[in-house]
GROMACS .gro file of C-alpha atoms in nm:
model
  468
    1LEU     CA    1  -3.174   0.155  -1.368
    2LYS     CA    2  -2.985  -0.137  -1.262
    3SER     CA    3  -2.577  -0.067  -1.229
    4GLN     CA    4  -2.547  -0.255  -1.560
    5SER     CA    5  -2.793   0.004  -1.782
    6VAL     CA    6  -2.655   0.290  -1.622
    7ARG     CA    7  -2.254   0.201  -1.659
    8VAL     CA    8  -2.340   0.144  -2.024
    9TRP     CA    9  -2.572   0.498  -2.085
   10LEU     CA   10  -2.274   0.663  -1.918
   11LEU     CA   11  -1.979   0.553  -2.199
   12MET     CA   12  -2.261   0.623  -2.437
   13ALA     CA   13  -2.264   0.994  -2.238
   14ARG     CA   14  -1.940   1.065  -2.164
   15PHE     CA   15  -1.953   0.964  -2.588
   16ALA     CA   16  -2.151   1.227  -2.739
   17CYS     CA   17  -2.025   1.495  -2.500
   18ARG     CA   18  -1.741   1.452  -2.650
   19SER     CA   19  -1.894   1.488  -2.996
   20VAL     CA   20  -2.066   1.816  -2.842
   21LEU     CA   21  -1.780   1.973  -2.749
   22ARG     CA   22  -1.544   1.867  -3.027
   23LEU     CA   23  -1.880   2.052  -3.291
   24LEU     CA   24  -1.900   2.363  -3.073
   25PRO     CA   25  -1.634   2.575  -3.198
   26VAL     CA   26  -1.756   2.480  -3.545
   27ALA     CA   27  -2.060   2.634  -3.521
   28VAL     CA   28  -2.014   2.876  -3.317
   29SER     CA   29  -1.713   2.984  -3.589
   30SER     CA   30  -2.020   2.899  -3.887
   31VAL     CA   31  -2.230   3.159  -3.682
   32ALA     CA   32  -1.961   3.470  -3.658
   33LEU     CA   33  -1.867   3.364  -4.010
   34VAL     CA   34  -2.287   3.425  -4.126
   35GLN     CA   35  -2.275   3.817  -3.951
   36GLY     CA   36  -2.018   3.860  -4.201
   37PRO     CA   37  -2.050   4.097  -4.436
   38CYS     CA   38  -1.968   3.886  -4.721
   39LYS     CA   39  -2.256   3.722  -4.915
   40LYS     CA   40  -2.152   3.326  -4.838
   41PHE     CA   41  -2.298   3.070  -4.715
   42ALA     CA   42  -2.236   2.843  -4.383
   43THR     CA   43  -2.464   2.643  -4.225
   44HIS     CA   44  -2.696   2.654  -4.452
   45ALA     CA   45  -2.770   2.987  -4.350
   46ARG     CA   46  -2.787   3.323  -4.615
   47CYS     CA   47  -2.620   3.635  -4.447
   48ASP     CA   48  -2.850   3.832  -4.526
   49ASP     CA   49  -3.139   3.644  -4.377
   50ALA     CA   50  -3.125   3.745  -3.993
   51SER     CA   51  -3.437   3.540  -3.849
   52GLU     CA   52  -3.246   3.194  -3.973
   53ILE     CA   53  -2.901   3.346  -3.797
   54ALA     CA   54  -3.179   3.394  -3.484
   55ALA     CA   55  -3.258   3.059  -3.481
   56LEU     CA   56  -2.926   2.930  -3.495
   57ARG     CA   57  -2.811   3.074  -3.247
   58ARG     CA   58  -3.094   2.938  -3.032
   59ARG     CA   59  -3.030   2.618  -3.097
   60LEU     CA   60  -2.672   2.636  -3.063
   61SER     CA   61  -2.726   2.784  -2.686
   62LYS     CA   62  -2.952   2.544  -2.593
   63LEU     CA   63  -2.733   2.234  -2.720
   64GLU     CA   64  -2.458   2.395  -2.511
   65ASP     CA   65  -2.700   2.357  -2.205
   66ASP     CA   66  -2.841   2.049  -2.258
   67ASN     CA   67  -2.501   1.985  -2.305
   68VAL     CA   68  -2.353   2.090  -1.982
   69ALA     CA   69  -2.706   1.941  -1.795
   70LEU     CA   70  -2.553   1.590  -1.946
   71LEU     CA   71  -2.231   1.661  -1.823
   72ASP     CA   72  -2.322   1.722  -1.480
   73THR     CA   73  -2.560   1.447  -1.476
   74VAL     CA   74  -2.280   1.179  -1.595
   75GLN     CA   75  -2.020   1.322  -1.303
   76ALA     CA   76  -2.294   1.240  -1.043
   77LEU     CA   77  -2.339   0.925  -1.200
   78THR     CA   78  -2.036   0.866  -1.169
   79GLY     CA   79  -1.935   0.977  -0.825
   80LYS     CA   80  -2.208   0.750  -0.722
   81LEU     CA   81  -2.045   0.406  -0.909
   82GLU     CA   82  -1.716   0.550  -0.726
   83GLN     CA   83  -1.898   0.468  -0.423
   84THR     CA   84  -2.101   0.167  -0.503
   85THR     CA   85  -1.775  -0.030  -0.706
   86THR     CA   86  -1.550  -0.186  -0.531
   87ILE     CA   87  -1.168  -0.194  -0.745
   88TYR     CA   88  -0.871  -0.214  -0.562
   89ARG     CA   89  -0.498  -0.174  -0.746
   90ILE     CA   90  -0.245  -0.361  -0.554
   91VAL     CA   91   0.097  -0.374  -0.748
   92ILE     CA   92   0.310  -0.680  -0.676
   93THR     CA   93   0.690  -0.613  -0.789
   94GLY     CA   94   1.018  -0.708  -0.645
   95GLY     CA   95   1.416  -0.784  -0.711
   96PRO     CA   96   1.438  -1.069  -0.961
   97CYS     CA   97   1.368  -1.424  -0.893
   98ALA     CA   98   1.086  -1.338  -0.587
   99GLY     CA   99   0.802  -1.500  -0.709
  100LYS     CA  100   0.668  -1.291  -0.860
  101THR     CA  101   0.481  -1.549  -1.115
  102THR     CA  102   0.428  -1.755  -0.856
  103ALA     CA  103   0.263  -1.512  -0.621
  104MET     CA  104   0.027  -1.346  -0.885
  105ALA     CA  105  -0.096  -1.698  -0.946
  106GLU     CA  106  -0.132  -1.812  -0.622
  107LEU     CA  107  -0.364  -1.475  -0.493
  108LYS     CA  108  -0.544  -1.502  -0.832
  109GLU     CA  109  -0.698  -1.876  -0.722
  110ARG     CA  110  -0.752  -1.715  -0.388
  111LEU     CA  111  -0.878  -1.421  -0.417
  112GLU     CA  112  -1.161  -1.554  -0.689
  113ASN     CA  113  -1.252  -1.815  -0.396
  114VAL     CA  114  -1.391  -1.585  -0.216
  115GLY     CA  115  -1.547  -1.372  -0.457
  116TRP     CA  116  -1.341  -1.164  -0.616
  117ARG     CA  117  -1.307  -1.075  -0.958
  118VAL     CA  118  -0.979  -1.052  -1.049
  119PHE     CA  119  -0.789  -0.871  -1.382
  120LEU     CA  120  -0.398  -0.960  -1.459
  121VAL     CA  121  -0.239  -0.625  -1.502
  122PRO     CA  122   0.146  -0.767  -1.765
  123GLU     CA  123   0.439  -0.613  -1.674
  124ALA     CA  124   0.494  -0.319  -1.919
  125ALA     CA  125   0.854  -0.465  -2.010
  126THR     CA  126   0.783  -0.782  -2.080
  127ILE     CA  127   0.563  -0.671  -2.323
  128LEU     CA  128   0.808  -0.463  -2.495
  129PHE     CA  129   1.123  -0.708  -2.493
  130HIS     CA  130   0.919  -1.050  -2.585
  131HIS     CA  131   0.802  -0.855  -2.930
  132GLY     CA  132   1.131  -0.722  -3.032
  133ALA     CA  133   1.208  -0.372  -2.803
  134ARG     CA  134   1.551  -0.374  -2.690
  135PHE     CA  135   1.665  -0.209  -2.445
  136ALA     CA  136   1.989  -0.166  -2.549
  137ASP     CA  137   1.835   0.052  -2.878
  138PHE     CA  138   1.794   0.340  -2.589
  139SER     CA  139   2.093   0.301  -2.410
  140ALA     CA  140   2.294   0.306  -2.683
  141ASN     CA  141   2.200   0.714  -2.649
  142GLY     CA  142   2.301   0.717  -2.301
  143GLU     CA  143   2.068   0.887  -2.018
  144ALA     CA  144   1.865   1.094  -2.266
  145GLY     CA  145   1.792   0.746  -2.461
  146ILE     CA  146   1.745   0.620  -2.121
  147VAL     CA  147   1.521   0.846  -2.025
  148SER     CA  148   1.332   0.822  -2.349
  149PHE     CA  149   1.255   0.459  -2.287
  150GLN     CA  150   1.129   0.496  -1.919
  151ALA     CA  151   0.881   0.795  -2.077
  152HIS     CA  152   0.750   0.561  -2.342
  153LEU     CA  153   0.716   0.245  -2.086
  154ALA     CA  154   0.558   0.434  -1.847
  155GLN     CA  155   0.284   0.597  -2.048
  156LEU     CA  156   0.223   0.209  -2.205
  157GLN     CA  157   0.178   0.067  -1.825
  158MET     CA  158  -0.055   0.335  -1.765
  159ARG     CA  159  -0.266   0.305  -2.074
  160ILE     CA  160  -0.272  -0.062  -2.014
  161GLU     CA  161  -0.375  -0.048  -1.646
  162ASP     CA  162  -0.650   0.185  -1.681
  163THR     CA  163  -0.759  -0.023  -1.937
  164MET     CA  164  -0.802  -0.284  -1.745
  165HIS     CA  165  -0.914   0.000  -1.457
  166GLU     CA  166  -1.227   0.040  -1.711
  167MET     CA  167  -1.264  -0.321  -1.779
  168ALA     CA  168  -1.323  -0.446  -1.403
  169ALA     CA  169  -1.526  -0.073  -1.396
  170ALA     CA  170  -1.753  -0.196  -1.628
  171SER     CA  171  -1.809  -0.532  -1.460
  172GLY     CA  172  -2.030  -0.408  -1.148
  173ASP     CA  173  -1.765  -0.718  -0.947
  174LYS     CA  174  -1.575  -0.670  -0.710
  175SER     CA  175  -1.228  -0.642  -0.857
  176VAL     CA  176  -0.911  -0.615  -0.759
  177LEU     CA  177  -0.655  -0.496  -1.052
  178LEU     CA  178  -0.280  -0.712  -0.975
  179ILE     CA  179  -0.014  -0.536  -1.134
  180ASP     CA  180   0.305  -0.680  -1.229
  181ARG     CA  181   0.532  -0.405  -1.159
  182GLY     CA  182   0.406  -0.116  -1.133
  183VAL     CA  183   0.511   0.303  -1.235
  184MET     CA  184   0.751   0.393  -0.962
  185ASP     CA  185   0.923   0.018  -1.084
  186GLY     CA  186   1.082   0.253  -1.379
  187LYS     CA  187   1.274   0.473  -1.115
  188ALA     CA  188   1.501   0.208  -1.037
  189TYR     CA  189   1.655   0.145  -1.392
  190CYS     CA  190   1.726   0.526  -1.433
  191PRO     CA  191   2.086   0.604  -1.379
  192SER     CA  192   1.995   0.946  -1.140
  193LEU     CA  193   1.734   1.100  -0.970
  194SER     CA  194   1.749   1.423  -1.242
  195SER     CA  195   1.670   1.100  -1.527
  196TRP     CA  196   1.396   1.040  -1.305
  197ALA     CA  197   1.306   1.365  -1.330
  198LEU     CA  198   1.235   1.434  -1.665
  199VAL     CA  199   1.069   1.074  -1.711
  200LEU     CA  200   0.794   1.226  -1.487
  201ASP     CA  201   0.788   1.581  -1.656
  202ARG     CA  202   0.790   1.343  -2.034
  203ILE     CA  203   0.450   1.170  -1.868
  204GLY     CA  204   0.301   1.493  -1.681
  205GLY     CA  205   0.238   1.348  -1.357
  206THR     CA  206   0.447   1.355  -1.068
  207GLU     CA  207   0.574   1.138  -0.771
  208ALA     CA  208   0.289   1.078  -0.519
  209GLN     CA  209   0.044   1.075  -0.833
  210VAL     CA  210   0.208   0.746  -0.959
  211ARG     CA  211   0.292   0.625  -0.708
  212ASP     CA  212   0.043   0.706  -0.392
  213ARG     CA  213  -0.262   0.775  -0.607
  214ARG     CA  214  -0.258   0.468  -0.868
  215TYR     CA  215  -0.262   0.191  -0.634
  216ASP     CA  216  -0.397   0.109  -0.297
  217ALA     CA  217  -0.114  -0.097  -0.184
  218VAL     CA  218   0.231  -0.285  -0.322
  219ILE     CA  219   0.393  -0.592  -0.250
  220HIS     CA  220   0.768  -0.563  -0.276
  221LEU     CA  221   0.907  -0.938  -0.292
  222VAL     CA  222   1.293  -0.964  -0.198
  223SER     CA  223   1.472  -1.131  -0.440
  224ALA     CA  224   1.609  -1.492  -0.384
  225ALA     CA  225   1.946  -1.298  -0.429
  226VAL     CA  226   1.885  -1.141  -0.060
  227GLY     CA  227   1.892  -1.458   0.214
  228ALA     CA  228   1.783  -1.784  -0.086
  229GLU     CA  229   2.116  -1.707  -0.308
  230GLU     CA  230   2.069  -2.105  -0.341
  231HIS     CA  231   1.709  -2.093  -0.514
  232TYR     CA  232   1.884  -1.770  -0.741
  233SER     CA  233   1.787  -1.854  -1.104
  234LEU     CA  234   1.758  -1.680  -1.424
  235GLU     CA  235   1.506  -1.910  -1.519
  236GLN     CA  236   1.148  -1.817  -1.560
  237CYS     CA  237   0.916  -2.005  -1.292
  238GLY     CA  238   0.703  -2.288  -1.486
  239GLY     CA  239   0.950  -2.272  -1.767
  240GLY     CA  240   0.796  -1.943  -1.949
  241GLU     CA  241   1.016  -1.721  -2.132
  242SER     CA  242   1.282  -1.470  -1.899
  243SER     CA  243   1.402  -1.165  -1.974
  244ARG     CA  244   1.655  -1.187  -1.669
  245PHE     CA  245   1.992  -1.175  -1.680
  246GLU     CA  246   2.104  -0.991  -1.287
  247SER     CA  247   2.463  -1.225  -1.162
  248LEU     CA  248   2.398  -1.242  -0.786
  249GLU     CA  249   2.462  -0.901  -0.657
  250GLU     CA  250   2.272  -0.729  -0.953
  251ALA     CA  251   2.060  -0.900  -0.842
  252ARG     CA  252   2.031  -0.764  -0.478
  253VAL     CA  253   2.179  -0.407  -0.561
  254LEU     CA  254   1.859  -0.384  -0.821
  255ASP     CA  255   1.638  -0.482  -0.549
  256GLU     CA  256   1.650  -0.252  -0.302
  257ARG     CA  257   1.661   0.001  -0.536
  258THR     CA  258   1.263  -0.151  -0.625
  259CYS     CA  259   1.243  -0.113  -0.278
  260GLN     CA  260   1.330   0.230  -0.181
  261ALA     CA  261   1.151   0.408  -0.516
  262TRP     CA  262   0.830   0.276  -0.352
  263VAL     CA  263   0.954   0.417  -0.015
  264GLY     CA  264   0.675   0.647   0.061
  265HIS     CA  265   0.325   0.440  -0.009
  266GLU     CA  266   0.090   0.428   0.186
  267HIS     CA  267   0.123   0.056   0.202
  268LEU     CA  268   0.434  -0.071   0.134
  269ASN     CA  269   0.499  -0.463   0.260
  270ILE     CA  270   0.797  -0.618   0.196
  271ILE     CA  271   0.779  -0.948   0.214
  272ASP     CA  272   1.103  -1.078   0.260
  273ASN     CA  273   1.299  -1.523   0.249
  274CYS     CA  274   1.359  -1.573   0.612
  275THR     CA  275   1.065  -1.825   0.549
  276ASN     CA  276   1.117  -2.130   0.280
  277PHE     CA  277   0.912  -2.003  -0.015
  278THR     CA  278   0.552  -2.140  -0.008
  279ARG     CA  279   0.509  -2.022   0.339
  280LYS     CA  280   0.672  -1.696   0.129
  281ILE     CA  281   0.409  -1.686  -0.119
  282GLN     CA  282   0.162  -1.757   0.148
  283ARG     CA  283   0.271  -1.426   0.349
  284ALA     CA  284   0.244  -1.182   0.049
  285VAL     CA  285  -0.130  -1.414  -0.041
  286ASN     CA  286  -0.249  -1.263   0.382
  287ARG     CA  287  -0.101  -0.922   0.312
  288VAL     CA  288  -0.364  -0.817   0.003
  289CYS     CA  289  -0.585  -0.982   0.141
  290LYS     CA  290  -0.555  -0.783   0.449
  291VAL     CA  291  -0.544  -0.468   0.278
  292LEU     CA  292  -0.888  -0.665   0.064
  293GLY     CA  293  -1.017  -0.705   0.430
  294GLU     CA  294  -1.047  -1.055   0.378
  295PRO     CA  295  -1.004  -1.209   0.707
  296VAL     CA  296  -0.628  -1.308   0.808
  297PRO     CA  297  -0.569  -1.419   1.110
  298GLY     CA  298  -0.238  -1.258   1.336
  299TYR     CA  299  -0.151  -0.945   1.118
  300ARG     CA  300  -0.097  -0.666   1.361
  301LEU     CA  301   0.031  -0.276   1.332
  302ARG     CA  302   0.268  -0.221   1.593
  303LYS     CA  303   0.265   0.052   1.768
  304PHE     CA  304   0.606   0.173   2.011
  305ARG     CA  305   0.622   0.509   2.237
  306LEU     CA  306   0.938   0.653   2.182
  307PRO     CA  307   1.045   1.040   2.323
  308HIS     CA  308   0.935   1.319   2.124
  309MET     CA  309   1.193   1.438   1.881
  310SER     CA  310   1.062   1.721   1.590
  311VAL     CA  311   1.138   1.538   1.221
  312ASP     CA  312   1.457   1.734   1.142
  313GLU     CA  313   1.599   1.488   1.463
  314VAL     CA  314   1.433   1.207   1.349
  315VAL     CA  315   1.582   1.260   0.935
  316ALA     CA  316   1.908   1.361   1.068
  317ARG     CA  317   1.963   1.099   1.300
  318ALA     CA  318   1.808   0.843   1.033
  319ARG     CA  319   2.078   0.977   0.755
  320GLY     CA  320   2.381   0.934   1.031
  321ALA     CA  321   2.276   0.614   1.047
  322GLY     CA  322   2.279   0.575   0.663
  323ILE     CA  323   1.928   0.586   0.595
  324GLN     CA  324   1.923   0.844   0.318
  325ASN     CA  325   1.590   0.771   0.180
  326CYS     CA  326   1.365   0.924   0.490
  327ARG     CA  327   0.999   1.008   0.296
  328VAL     CA  328   0.817   1.341   0.564
  329PHE     CA  329   0.466   1.366   0.489
  330LEU     CA  330   0.156   1.591   0.679
  331CYS     CA  331  -0.142   1.412   0.752
  332ASP     CA  332  -0.493   1.481   0.834
  333THR     CA  333  -0.735   1.188   1.013
  334THR     CA  334  -1.138   1.303   1.101
  335TYR     CA  335  -1.362   1.042   1.152
  336VAL     CA  336  -1.660   1.055   0.977
  337SER     CA  337  -1.860   0.782   1.219
  338PRO     CA  338  -1.742   0.577   1.521
  339SER     CA  339  -1.670   0.319   1.255
  340SER     CA  340  -1.524   0.514   0.952
  341ARG     CA  341  -1.260   0.782   0.928
  342VAL     CA  342  -1.068   0.984   0.654
  343ARG     CA  343  -0.748   1.043   0.625
  344MET     CA  344  -0.524   1.347   0.380
  345ARG     CA  345  -0.181   1.276   0.322
  346CYS     CA  346   0.050   1.517   0.159
  347ASP     CA  347   0.395   1.657   0.138
  348PRO     CA  348   0.547   1.909   0.342
  349ASP     CA  349   0.444   2.200   0.107
  350HIS     CA  350   0.100   2.122   0.081
  351HIS     CA  351   0.114   1.930  -0.243
  352GLY     CA  352   0.057   1.557  -0.380
  353ALA     CA  353  -0.208   1.502  -0.147
  354SER     CA  354  -0.344   1.157  -0.112
  355TYR     CA  355  -0.685   1.065   0.057
  356TYR     CA  356  -0.807   0.755   0.158
  357MET     CA  357  -1.201   0.544   0.336
  358GLN     CA  358  -1.115   0.368   0.604
  359GLU     CA  359  -1.359   0.105   0.782
  360PHE     CA  360  -1.330  -0.060   1.048
  361VAL     CA  361  -1.522  -0.384   1.264
  362GLU     CA  362  -1.549  -0.488   1.614
  363ILE     CA  363  -1.324  -0.753   1.708
  364SER     CA  364  -1.341  -0.914   2.043
  365GLY     CA  365  -1.381  -0.510   2.157
  366LYS     CA  366  -1.138  -0.386   1.955
  367PRO     CA  367  -1.151  -0.216   1.645
  368ARG     CA  368  -0.987  -0.399   1.359
  369ARG     CA  369  -0.953  -0.229   0.932
  370GLN     CA  370  -1.146  -0.403   0.765
  371ARG     CA  371  -1.138  -0.202   0.442
  372GLU     CA  372  -0.910   0.104   0.301
  373GLN     CA  373  -0.923   0.245  -0.044
  374LEU     CA  374  -0.868   0.575  -0.218
  375ILE     CA  375  -1.091   0.842  -0.280
  376THR     CA  376  -1.085   1.145  -0.516
  377SER     CA  377  -1.035   1.498  -0.323
  378GLN     CA  378  -1.437   1.540  -0.398
  379VAL     CA  379  -1.592   1.274  -0.181
  380TYR     CA  380  -1.330   1.362   0.054
  381LEU     CA  381  -1.420   1.664   0.106
  382GLN     CA  382  -1.838   1.571   0.145
  383ARG     CA  383  -1.682   1.329   0.425
  384MET     CA  384  -1.501   1.587   0.583
  385LYS     CA  385  -1.871   1.823   0.555
  386GLU     CA  386  -2.010   1.482   0.667
  387ALA     CA  387  -1.762   1.435   0.949
  388ASN     CA  388  -1.802   1.872   1.102
  389ALA     CA  389  -2.150   1.802   1.104
  390ASN     CA  390  -2.138   1.531   1.361
  391GLY     CA  391  -1.928   1.729   1.538
  392TYR     CA  392  -1.574   1.525   1.449
  393GLN     CA  393  -1.252   1.712   1.460
  394THR     CA  394  -0.950   1.693   1.255
  395LEU     CA  395  -0.644   1.500   1.435
  396HIS     CA  396  -0.300   1.623   1.272
  397LYS     CA  397   0.022   1.478   1.239
  398GLN     CA  398   0.337   1.468   1.090
  399LEU     CA  399   0.509   1.131   0.966
  400VAL     CA  400   0.864   1.031   0.846
  401VAL     CA  401   0.895   0.690   0.664
  402PHE     CA  402   1.196   0.483   0.552
  403LYS     CA  403   1.277   0.110   0.502
  404TYR     CA  404   1.533  -0.044   0.822
  405GLY     CA  405   1.653  -0.396   0.778
  406GLY     CA  406   1.347  -0.540   0.591
  407ASP     CA  407   1.069  -0.313   0.746
  408VAL     CA  408   0.906  -0.032   0.670
  409TYR     CA  409   0.873   0.210   0.971
  410GLU     CA  410   0.658   0.541   1.049
  411ALA     CA  411   0.762   0.766   1.226
  412ASN     CA  412   0.435   0.937   1.381
  413ILE     CA  413   0.496   1.276   1.531
  414PHE     CA  414   0.277   1.474   1.724
  415LYS     CA  415   0.322   1.743   1.923
  416GLU     CA  416   0.428   1.606   2.206
  417MET     CA  417   0.498   1.263   2.157
  418LEU     CA  418   0.650   1.005   1.894
  419ILE     CA  419   0.484   0.704   1.818
  420LEU     CA  420   0.666   0.452   1.610
  421GLU     CA  421   0.485   0.209   1.384
  422VAL     CA  422   0.493  -0.105   1.172
  423GLU     CA  423   0.342  -0.393   1.046
  424ALA     CA  424   0.426  -0.745   1.168
  425GLU     CA  425   0.311  -1.064   1.115
  426SER     CA  426   0.202  -1.156   1.468
  427LEU     CA  427   0.178  -1.027   1.790
  428ASP     CA  428   0.503  -1.245   1.893
  429SER     CA  429   0.768  -1.108   1.565
  430ASN     CA  430   1.037  -0.980   1.673
  431ILE     CA  431   1.033  -0.598   1.618
  432VAL     CA  432   1.358  -0.469   1.554
  433ILE     CA  433   1.344  -0.083   1.697
  434PRO     CA  434   1.627   0.093   1.482
  435PRO     CA  435   1.866   0.238   1.683
  436PHE     CA  436   1.970   0.573   1.590
  437LEU     CA  437   1.548   0.649   1.783
  438GLY     CA  438   1.703   0.660   2.015
  439GLU     CA  439   1.629   0.403   2.429
  440GLY     CA  440   1.317   0.380   2.630
  441ALA     CA  441   1.050   0.216   2.361
  442LEU     CA  442   0.767   0.087   2.489
  443GLU     CA  443   0.480  -0.130   2.252
  444VAL     CA  444   0.127   0.076   2.292
  445THR     CA  445  -0.039  -0.168   2.075
  446ASN     CA  446  -0.303  -0.300   2.314
  447ASP     CA  447  -0.319   0.020   2.496
  448SER     CA  448  -0.600   0.261   2.393
  449MET     CA  449  -0.455   0.558   2.549
  450TYR     CA  450  -0.269   0.551   2.199
  451SER     CA  451  -0.600   0.465   1.924
  452THR     CA  452  -0.661   0.688   1.721
  453LYS     CA  453  -0.953   0.738   1.844
  454ARG     CA  454  -0.871   0.895   2.133
  455PHE     CA  455  -0.617   1.110   1.972
  456ALA     CA  456  -0.897   1.262   1.800
  457GLY     CA  457  -1.125   1.340   2.064
  458ILE     CA  458  -1.476   1.190   1.851
  459GLY     CA  459  -1.705   1.510   1.983
  460THR     CA  460  -1.445   1.623   2.238
  461GLU     CA  461  -1.076   1.836   2.266
  462PRO     CA  462  -0.778   1.581   2.153
  463GLN     CA  463  -0.615   1.384   2.382
  464VAL     CA  464  -0.216   1.267   2.289
  465PRO     CA  465  -0.081   1.147   2.621
  466SER     CA  466   0.184   1.331   2.823
  467GLU     CA  467   0.523   1.155   2.843
  468ARG     CA  468   0.491   0.968   3.103
   0.00000   0.00000   0.00000
């Protein structure tokens, strides 16, 4: 079957499975009624006709067996399609007057030109506000009203995203969903962490699910109110209707709250106002292209070796410097082949795990990440079996993720050392090492001794360089 035919068949099979599962309890209860002492009829079988009862039981049993087999087939084919269909979810977020509308339009054109099917997912809040809804109707009821509004908003946002994802899957094309604000944006509008926890409870999710598992990358465009104040405006780009009302100071606060809401995501990219607007949009486009594996000159993951310290010490130092939002994770990296690896990242209590597949290509004799995508736990376990069969071992480390200045830093803590990582636009970009991490930082970006592949020890014992 061609992929399109398989997709149509899968949709029909899912519907058939659900229909059968709904009917089975009714049929089973009918059999029970037939067995009763009464002289009633059920499913057209008489109480005194044991042969018809036995025949009905056989038909039900076969129907159930066939349905289980069909479900197994659907699950197997769905797994194959997930591996062959490339669909990315990328959030475009930021503070007021940051350039989201312009960035999404530029991204759509650029990505379609290089062969991507682009789906623009609208912001749920804008849909509501432009069609009669008012936040004040809920906020007038205090925190409970805000929780109710944000829960409705999150549910609508997820429904729209999931529907667009289904559309992308049905197309059979390599696709990217450009999402105008994601679910985590709602956290910035909650008056307290407890109210956000209530929102998560209402939608039946966890922060790891709505932040890490739903999206492949997050692009945070910094508001013009931060560093480009002369360009801050309440008008929508292109003359469209705008729901923007924040003052400069309110916009600055909201921008920071929005960015902090996403701290902890594996690929949070902050695009500030250090360049003119045209260059800012181009930087955002380049970051998205990098996530998708499209060629982008210059962008590098910069690495710095620092004296070893524990997770608790890094967090304590960061908080002492006024950084309260430090996210701590456990991270396992396992090579499946010399050019691909899987990663698992979870909370310190081993909850909220997210799984990633990364593929690499050789450029000038050095591996460069070509593609990275979220995968399911089932796919991860299958890849781990392959890795074990090939003799590859797992590298364990702890991560402390925090925002300092205009960048997101990851402190990678191994048994005997600490490697600080930060995304940079070039090898020449000025990287500021947070002073609370101490002195003695040594850049090791191009030192193969500090590569993940060497740390993982392909086919050998993992090798982590000692302090020197």
